[in-house]
PDB file of C-alpha atoms in Angstrom:
ATOM      1  CA  ASP A  26     192.312 195.427  74.931  1.00  0.00           C
ATOM      2  CA  ALA A  27     194.871 196.670  72.420  1.00  0.00           C
ATOM      3  CA  GLY A  28     192.461 198.730  70.232  1.00  0.00           C
ATOM      4  CA  VAL A  29     192.351 199.084  66.839  1.00  0.00           C
ATOM      5  CA  ILE A  30     195.967 198.590  65.455  1.00  0.00           C
ATOM      6  CA  GLN A  31     196.933 200.066  62.256  1.00  0.00           C
ATOM      7  CA  SER A  32     199.938 199.544  59.746  1.00  0.00           C
ATOM      8  CA  PRO A  33     202.230 200.853  58.731  1.00  0.00           C
ATOM      9  CA  ARG A  34     201.639 204.200  60.732  1.00  0.00           C
ATOM     10  CA  HIS A  35     203.257 206.019  57.735  1.00  0.00           C
ATOM     11  CA  GLU A  36     203.773 205.158  54.067  1.00  0.00           C
ATOM     12  CA  VAL A  37     205.642 207.063  51.583  1.00  0.00           C
ATOM     13  CA  THR A  38     205.839 205.736  48.419  1.00  0.00           C
ATOM     14  CA  GLU A  39     205.560 206.795  44.054  1.00  0.00           C
ATOM     15  CA  MET A  40     203.231 207.391  42.022  1.00  0.00           C
ATOM     16  CA  GLY A  41     201.816 204.230  40.415  1.00  0.00           C
ATOM     17  CA  GLN A  42     202.923 201.680  42.905  1.00  0.00           C
ATOM     18  CA  GLU A  43     200.784 199.670  44.982  1.00  0.00           C
ATOM     19  CA  VAL A  44     199.873 200.899  48.441  1.00  0.00           C
ATOM     20  CA  THR A  45     198.446 197.860  51.055  1.00  0.00           C
ATOM     21  CA  LEU A  46     197.552 199.392  54.276  1.00  0.00           C
ATOM     22  CA  ARG A  47     196.507 196.932  57.146  1.00  0.00           C
ATOM     23  CA  CYS A  48     193.947 197.006  59.970  1.00  0.00           C
ATOM     24  CA  LYS A  49     193.381 195.013  63.028  1.00  0.00           C
ATOM     25  CA  PRO A  50     189.814 195.623  64.609  1.00  0.00           C
ATOM     26  CA  ILE A  51     189.134 195.454  68.447  1.00  0.00           C
ATOM     27  CA  SER A  52     188.229 191.622  69.185  1.00  0.00           C
ATOM     28  CA  GLY A  53     184.421 190.742  69.128  1.00  0.00           C
ATOM     29  CA  HIS A  54     183.401 194.020  66.967  1.00  0.00           C
ATOM     30  CA  ASP A  55     180.944 193.398  64.109  1.00  0.00           C
ATOM     31  CA  TYR A  56     181.791 196.349  62.108  1.00  0.00           C
ATOM     32  CA  LEU A  57     184.874 197.913  60.524  1.00  0.00           C
ATOM     33  CA  PHE A  58     185.009 201.093  58.568  1.00  0.00           C
ATOM     34  CA  TRP A  59     187.964 202.641  56.665  1.00  0.00           C
ATOM     35  CA  TYR A  60     187.917 206.526  56.463  1.00  0.00           C
ATOM     36  CA  ARG A  61     190.261 208.654  54.707  1.00  0.00           C
ATOM     37  CA  GLN A  62     190.903 212.486  56.274  1.00  0.00           C
ATOM     38  CA  THR A  63     192.127 215.471  53.877  1.00  0.00           C
ATOM     39  CA  MET A  64     192.122 219.395  54.664  1.00  0.00           C
ATOM     40  CA  MET A  65     190.175 219.811  51.685  1.00  0.00           C
ATOM     41  CA  ARG A  66     187.329 217.202  52.158  1.00  0.00           C
ATOM     42  CA  GLY A  67     187.693 216.249  55.697  1.00  0.00           C
ATOM     43  CA  LEU A  68     186.635 212.903  56.914  1.00  0.00           C
ATOM     44  CA  GLU A  69     185.213 210.517  54.189  1.00  0.00           C
ATOM     45  CA  LEU A  70     183.919 206.823  54.965  1.00  0.00           C
ATOM     46  CA  LEU A  71     185.436 204.938  52.093  1.00  0.00           C
ATOM     47  CA  ILE A  72     183.428 201.708  52.724  1.00  0.00           C
ATOM     48  CA  TYR A  73     182.369 199.684  55.861  1.00  0.00           C
ATOM     49  CA  PHE A  74     182.132 196.059  56.974  1.00  0.00           C
ATOM     50  CA  ASN A  75     179.848 194.068  59.019  1.00  0.00           C
ATOM     51  CA  ASN A  76     180.468 190.400  59.885  1.00  0.00           C
ATOM     52  CA  ASN A  77     183.063 190.665  56.951  1.00  0.00           C
ATOM     53  CA  VAL A  78     180.753 191.587  54.161  1.00  0.00           C
ATOM     54  CA  PRO A  79     181.205 194.784  52.431  1.00  0.00           C
ATOM     55  CA  ILE A  80     177.836 196.655  53.293  1.00  0.00           C
ATOM     56  CA  ASP A  81     178.355 200.091  51.843  1.00  0.00           C
ATOM     57  CA  ASP A  82     181.606 201.018  49.397  1.00  0.00           C
ATOM     58  CA  SER A  83     179.732 203.751  47.887  1.00  0.00           C
ATOM     59  CA  GLY A  84     182.736 206.198  49.466  1.00  0.00           C
ATOM     60  CA  MET A  85     185.388 204.142  47.538  1.00  0.00           C
ATOM     61  CA  PRO A  86     186.850 206.904  44.892  1.00  0.00           C
ATOM     62  CA  GLU A  87     187.412 204.647  42.346  1.00  0.00           C
ATOM     63  CA  ASP A  88     188.227 201.096  40.860  1.00  0.00           C
ATOM     64  CA  ARG A  89     192.133 201.802  42.020  1.00  0.00           C
ATOM     65  CA  PHE A  90     190.712 201.392  45.476  1.00  0.00           C
ATOM     66  CA  SER A  91     189.889 197.878  46.871  1.00  0.00           C
ATOM     67  CA  ALA A  92     189.110 196.610  50.381  1.00  0.00           C
ATOM     68  CA  LYS A  93     189.190 193.192  51.962  1.00  0.00           C
ATOM     69  CA  MET A  94     188.078 191.495  55.083  1.00  0.00           C
ATOM     70  CA  PRO A  95     189.352 187.967  54.914  1.00  0.00           C
ATOM     71  CA  ASN A  96     188.431 187.194  58.818  1.00  0.00           C
ATOM     72  CA  ALA A  97     187.267 189.300  61.750  1.00  0.00           C
ATOM     73  CA  SER A  98     190.445 190.082  63.012  1.00  0.00           C
ATOM     74  CA  PHE A  99     192.000 191.534  59.612  1.00  0.00           C
ATOM     75  CA  SER A 100     191.235 194.199  56.633  1.00  0.00           C
ATOM     76  CA  THR A 101     193.300 195.393  54.267  1.00  0.00           C
ATOM     77  CA  LEU A 102     192.710 198.341  52.002  1.00  0.00           C
ATOM     78  CA  LYS A 103     194.708 198.610  48.701  1.00  0.00           C
ATOM     79  CA  ILE A 104     195.351 201.099  46.112  1.00  0.00           C
ATOM     80  CA  GLN A 105     197.035 200.624  42.897  1.00  0.00           C
ATOM     81  CA  PRO A 106     198.266 202.120  41.059  1.00  0.00           C
ATOM     82  CA  SER A 107     198.506 205.140  43.487  1.00  0.00           C
ATOM     83  CA  GLU A 108     198.517 208.634  42.695  1.00  0.00           C
ATOM     84  CA  PRO A 109     199.632 211.833  44.417  1.00  0.00           C
ATOM     85  CA  ARG A 110     195.864 212.886  45.203  1.00  0.00           C
ATOM     86  CA  ASP A 111     195.456 209.507  46.951  1.00  0.00           C
ATOM     87  CA  SER A 112     198.083 211.342  50.016  1.00  0.00           C
ATOM     88  CA  ALA A 113     195.832 211.477  52.992  1.00  0.00           C
ATOM     89  CA  VAL A 114     195.466 210.014  56.731  1.00  0.00           C
ATOM     90  CA  TYR A 115     193.684 206.936  56.330  1.00  0.00           C
ATOM     91  CA  PHE A 116     191.771 205.778  59.618  1.00  0.00           C
ATOM     92  CA  CYS A 117     190.285 202.400  59.951  1.00  0.00           C
ATOM     93  CA  ALA A 118     187.591 202.043  62.930  1.00  0.00           C
ATOM     94  CA  SER A 119     185.209 199.500  64.720  1.00  0.00           C
ATOM     95  CA  SER A 120     182.381 198.884  66.122  1.00  0.00           C
ATOM     96  CA  PRO A 121     180.369 196.424  68.359  1.00  0.00           C
ATOM     97  CA  ARG A 122     176.810 195.642  67.453  1.00  0.00           C
ATOM     98  CA  ASP A 123     175.188 195.351  71.022  1.00  0.00           C
ATOM     99  CA  ARG A 124     177.488 197.648  73.147  1.00  0.00           C
ATOM    100  CA  ASP A 125     174.779 200.211  74.093  1.00  0.00           C
ATOM    101  CA  PRO A 126     171.682 201.971  72.257  1.00  0.00           C
ATOM    102  CA  TYR A 127     174.058 204.229  70.649  1.00  0.00           C
ATOM    103  CA  ASN A 128     176.751 203.621  68.110  1.00  0.00           C
ATOM    104  CA  GLU A 129     180.379 204.321  69.304  1.00  0.00           C
ATOM    105  CA  GLN A 130     183.023 203.629  66.802  1.00  0.00           C
ATOM    106  CA  PHE A 131     186.548 203.275  67.984  1.00  0.00           C
ATOM    107  CA  PHE A 132     189.537 204.824  65.770  1.00  0.00           C
ATOM    108  CA  GLY A 133     192.965 203.289  65.129  1.00  0.00           C
ATOM    109  CA  PRO A 134     195.949 205.752  65.123  1.00  0.00           C
ATOM    110  CA  GLY A 135     195.812 206.274  61.506  1.00  0.00           C
ATOM    111  CA  THR A 136     198.187 205.922  58.258  1.00  0.00           C
ATOM    112  CA  ARG A 137     199.802 208.746  57.009  1.00  0.00           C
ATOM    113  CA  LEU A 138     200.159 207.933  53.124  1.00  0.00           C
ATOM    114  CA  THR A 139     202.172 210.157  51.038  1.00  0.00           C
ATOM    115  CA  VAL A 140     202.254 209.563  47.073  1.00  0.00           C
ATOM    116  CA  LEU A 141     205.201 211.395  45.557  1.00  0.00           C
TER     117      LEU A 141
ATOM    118  CA  GLY B  17     173.351 213.694  50.312  1.00  0.00           C
ATOM    119  CA  GLU B  18     173.306 214.308  53.856  1.00  0.00           C
ATOM    120  CA  ASP B  19     175.333 216.980  55.423  1.00  0.00           C
ATOM    121  CA  VAL B  20     176.726 217.806  58.598  1.00  0.00           C
ATOM    122  CA  GLU B  21     177.894 221.236  58.615  1.00  0.00           C
ATOM    123  CA  GLN B  22     180.450 222.903  61.159  1.00  0.00           C
ATOM    124  CA  SER B  23     182.511 226.288  61.153  1.00  0.00           C
ATOM    125  CA  LEU B  24     185.927 225.621  60.756  1.00  0.00           C
ATOM    126  CA  PHE B  25     188.139 226.949  63.547  1.00  0.00           C
ATOM    127  CA  LEU B  26     187.710 228.380  66.973  1.00  0.00           C
ATOM    128  CA  SER B  27     190.239 230.378  69.054  1.00  0.00           C
ATOM    129  CA  VAL B  28     189.526 231.005  72.552  1.00  0.00           C
ATOM    130  CA  ARG B  29     191.588 232.029  75.627  1.00  0.00           C
ATOM    131  CA  GLU B  30     192.324 229.521  78.589  1.00  0.00           C
ATOM    132  CA  GLY B  31     189.600 229.966  81.143  1.00  0.00           C
ATOM    133  CA  ASP B  32     186.809 230.977  78.567  1.00  0.00           C
ATOM    134  CA  SER B  33     183.911 229.044  77.475  1.00  0.00           C
ATOM    135  CA  SER B  34     184.125 227.469  73.934  1.00  0.00           C
ATOM    136  CA  VAL B  35     180.885 226.761  72.084  1.00  0.00           C
ATOM    137  CA  ILE B  36     181.401 224.859  68.752  1.00  0.00           C
ATOM    138  CA  ASN B  37     178.360 224.835  66.459  1.00  0.00           C
ATOM    139  CA  CYS B  38     177.115 221.807  63.901  1.00  0.00           C
ATOM    140  CA  THR B  39     173.941 221.844  61.803  1.00  0.00           C
ATOM    141  CA  TYR B  40     172.654 218.152  60.290  1.00  0.00           C
ATOM    142  CA  THR B  41     169.960 217.413  57.542  1.00  0.00           C
ATOM    143  CA  ASP B  42     168.732 214.214  58.751  1.00  0.00           C
ATOM    144  CA  SER B  43     165.618 214.881  60.938  1.00  0.00           C
ATOM    145  CA  SER B  44     165.116 211.050  61.782  1.00  0.00           C
ATOM    146  CA  SER B  45     168.696 210.962  63.933  1.00  0.00           C
ATOM    147  CA  THR B  46     168.468 208.913  67.205  1.00  0.00           C
ATOM    148  CA  TYR B  47     171.569 209.840  68.572  1.00  0.00           C
ATOM    149  CA  LEU B  48     173.977 212.552  67.710  1.00  0.00           C
ATOM    150  CA  TYR B  49     177.761 212.596  68.500  1.00  0.00           C
ATOM    151  CA  TRP B  50     180.500 214.744  69.259  1.00  0.00           C
ATOM    152  CA  TYR B  51     183.772 213.161  68.620  1.00  0.00           C
ATOM    153  CA  LYS B  52     187.271 214.659  69.623  1.00  0.00           C
ATOM    154  CA  GLN B  53     190.550 214.232  67.520  1.00  0.00           C
ATOM    155  CA  GLU B  54     193.767 215.209  69.109  1.00  0.00           C
ATOM    156  CA  PRO B  55     196.980 215.756  67.068  1.00  0.00           C
ATOM    157  CA  GLY B  56     198.355 212.793  65.265  1.00  0.00           C
ATOM    158  CA  ALA B  57     195.805 210.500  66.795  1.00  0.00           C
ATOM    159  CA  GLY B  58     192.361 208.860  65.926  1.00  0.00           C
ATOM    160  CA  LEU B  59     188.873 210.320  66.493  1.00  0.00           C
ATOM    161  CA  GLN B  60     187.495 209.255  70.090  1.00  0.00           C
ATOM    162  CA  LEU B  61     183.911 210.040  71.225  1.00  0.00           C
ATOM    163  CA  LEU B  62     183.690 212.658  73.239  1.00  0.00           C
ATOM    164  CA  THR B  63     179.865 212.914  74.159  1.00  0.00           C
ATOM    165  CA  TYR B  64     176.608 212.006  72.485  1.00  0.00           C
ATOM    166  CA  ILE B  65     172.863 213.399  73.103  1.00  0.00           C
ATOM    167  CA  PHE B  66     169.830 211.454  72.399  1.00  0.00           C
ATOM    168  CA  SER B  67     167.098 213.136  70.050  1.00  0.00           C
ATOM    169  CA  ASN B  68     164.570 213.356  72.502  1.00  0.00           C
ATOM    170  CA  MET B  69     166.550 215.440  74.990  1.00  0.00           C
ATOM    171  CA  ASP B  70     167.257 219.129  75.153  1.00  0.00           C
ATOM    172  CA  MET B  71     170.380 218.970  76.771  1.00  0.00           C
ATOM    173  CA  LYS B  72     173.031 216.593  78.340  1.00  0.00           C
ATOM    174  CA  GLN B  73     175.929 217.946  80.704  1.00  0.00           C
ATOM    175  CA  ASP B  74     179.022 215.928  81.456  1.00  0.00           C
ATOM    176  CA  GLN B  75     181.355 217.884  83.688  1.00  0.00           C
ATOM    177  CA  ARG B  76     182.801 220.655  81.645  1.00  0.00           C
ATOM    178  CA  LEU B  77     180.668 219.719  78.574  1.00  0.00           C
ATOM    179  CA  THR B  78     177.231 220.611  77.867  1.00  0.00           C
ATOM    180  CA  VAL B  79     175.771 219.656  74.490  1.00  0.00           C
ATOM    181  CA  LEU B  80     172.300 221.517  73.488  1.00  0.00           C
ATOM    182  CA  LEU B  81     169.886 219.990  70.853  1.00  0.00           C
ATOM    183  CA  ASN B  82     167.472 222.217  68.897  1.00  0.00           C
ATOM    184  CA  LYS B  83     165.732 219.491  66.662  1.00  0.00           C
ATOM    185  CA  LYS B  84     163.559 222.106  64.921  1.00  0.00           C
ATOM    186  CA  ASP B  85     166.393 223.971  63.557  1.00  0.00           C
ATOM    187  CA  LYS B  86     168.836 220.768  63.274  1.00  0.00           C
ATOM    188  CA  HIS B  87     171.177 222.532  65.470  1.00  0.00           C
ATOM    189  CA  LEU B  88     173.793 220.589  67.691  1.00  0.00           C
ATOM    190  CA  SER B  89     176.479 222.652  69.948  1.00  0.00           C
ATOM    191  CA  LEU B  90     178.974 221.664  72.527  1.00  0.00           C
ATOM    192  CA  ARG B  91     180.050 224.041  75.110  1.00  0.00           C
ATOM    193  CA  ILE B  92     183.289 223.247  76.958  1.00  0.00           C
ATOM    194  CA  ALA B  93     183.616 225.493  80.134  1.00  0.00           C
ATOM    195  CA  ASP B  94     186.800 226.373  81.504  1.00  0.00           C
ATOM    196  CA  THR B  95     188.643 225.858  78.224  1.00  0.00           C
ATOM    197  CA  GLN B  96     192.120 224.324  78.910  1.00  0.00           C
ATOM    198  CA  THR B  97     195.287 224.255  76.777  1.00  0.00           C
ATOM    199  CA  GLY B  98     194.689 220.447  76.394  1.00  0.00           C
ATOM    200  CA  ASP B  99     191.449 221.057  74.962  1.00  0.00           C
ATOM    201  CA  SER B 100     192.985 221.823  71.837  1.00  0.00           C
ATOM    202  CA  ALA B 101     191.822 219.710  69.035  1.00  0.00           C
ATOM    203  CA  ILE B 102     189.451 219.006  66.291  1.00  0.00           C
ATOM    204  CA  TYR B 103     185.787 218.819  67.330  1.00  0.00           C
ATOM    205  CA  PHE B 104     183.398 216.181  65.038  1.00  0.00           C
ATOM    206  CA  CYS B 105     180.032 216.354  64.792  1.00  0.00           C
ATOM    207  CA  ALA B 106     178.301 213.133  63.441  1.00  0.00           C
ATOM    208  CA  ASP B 107     175.146 211.746  62.642  1.00  0.00           C
ATOM    209  CA  PRO B 108     173.772 208.304  61.627  1.00  0.00           C
ATOM    210  CA  ARG B 109     174.095 207.568  57.633  1.00  0.00           C
ATOM    211  CA  LEU B 110     170.407 207.384  56.569  1.00  0.00           C
ATOM    212  CA  GLY B 111     169.572 203.962  55.781  1.00  0.00           C
ATOM    213  CA  SER B 112     172.338 202.678  57.758  1.00  0.00           C
ATOM    214  CA  GLY B 113     172.234 201.666  61.359  1.00  0.00           C
ATOM    215  CA  TYR B 114     175.949 201.721  61.883  1.00  0.00           C
ATOM    216  CA  ALA B 115     177.611 204.254  59.661  1.00  0.00           C
ATOM    217  CA  LEU B 116     178.035 207.953  60.464  1.00  0.00           C
ATOM    218  CA  ASN B 117     178.498 211.027  58.533  1.00  0.00           C
ATOM    219  CA  PHE B 118     180.857 213.341  60.307  1.00  0.00           C
ATOM    220  CA  GLY B 119     181.276 217.124  59.588  1.00  0.00           C
ATOM    221  CA  LYS B 120     184.642 218.821  58.498  1.00  0.00           C
ATOM    222  CA  GLY B 121     185.483 219.420  61.842  1.00  0.00           C
ATOM    223  CA  THR B 122     186.535 222.565  64.104  1.00  0.00           C
ATOM    224  CA  SER B 123     189.794 223.193  64.976  1.00  0.00           C
ATOM    225  CA  LEU B 124     189.642 224.555  68.537  1.00  0.00           C
ATOM    226  CA  LEU B 125     192.822 226.536  69.546  1.00  0.00           C
ATOM    227  CA  VAL B 126     192.959 227.573  72.959  1.00  0.00           C
ATOM    228  CA  THR B 127     195.731 230.244  73.905  1.00  0.00           C
ATOM    229  CA  PRO B 128     197.207 231.125  77.399  1.00  0.00           C
TER     230      PRO B 128
END
């Protein structure tokens, strides 16, 4: 299995531009998570989906952020308009429902976003 | 909110033991987790402990759980330079079966 795939790996954009981050979860996983990692705030959960349905989006910072999961193999996180304070590493993770009694999340390599 | 607290940095010499500490707030947590993040990569599950256990050993790793004090620790024996990474403690988010609360992570630096 290829693991969780994220694209792009690096994104540099200018303030005000739209940014779209993409994620392909591991096949057969029911849960998909979007996280943001910064030095100041650590790892923050932005939103997660179960069977393509958003369950908890309370971590989404503001209306400039939106996430979709149109099917079981693809999710996007969009920022519009982007601001310098959005600069961070964004991780996608997926998790199977019935793998084991415990819950293991499998992380992608992340997208490093820099907003100038 | 539910906070998971960790110290931010730890430096040890190669061959010594490392102990990374964590406190959590949700007393109903069933499993508690340690994830490892190597430079430039995502997090990977390192080990976990079920809440009815006090200790779990897995090769060089020992996890200790004190439920009364809500304290979790990860001990790495014979620490190697390859163990240099960020270590995250995590517990399940209250009200959610599958989302996790992560601490800010402890950066472990192993010097020769």
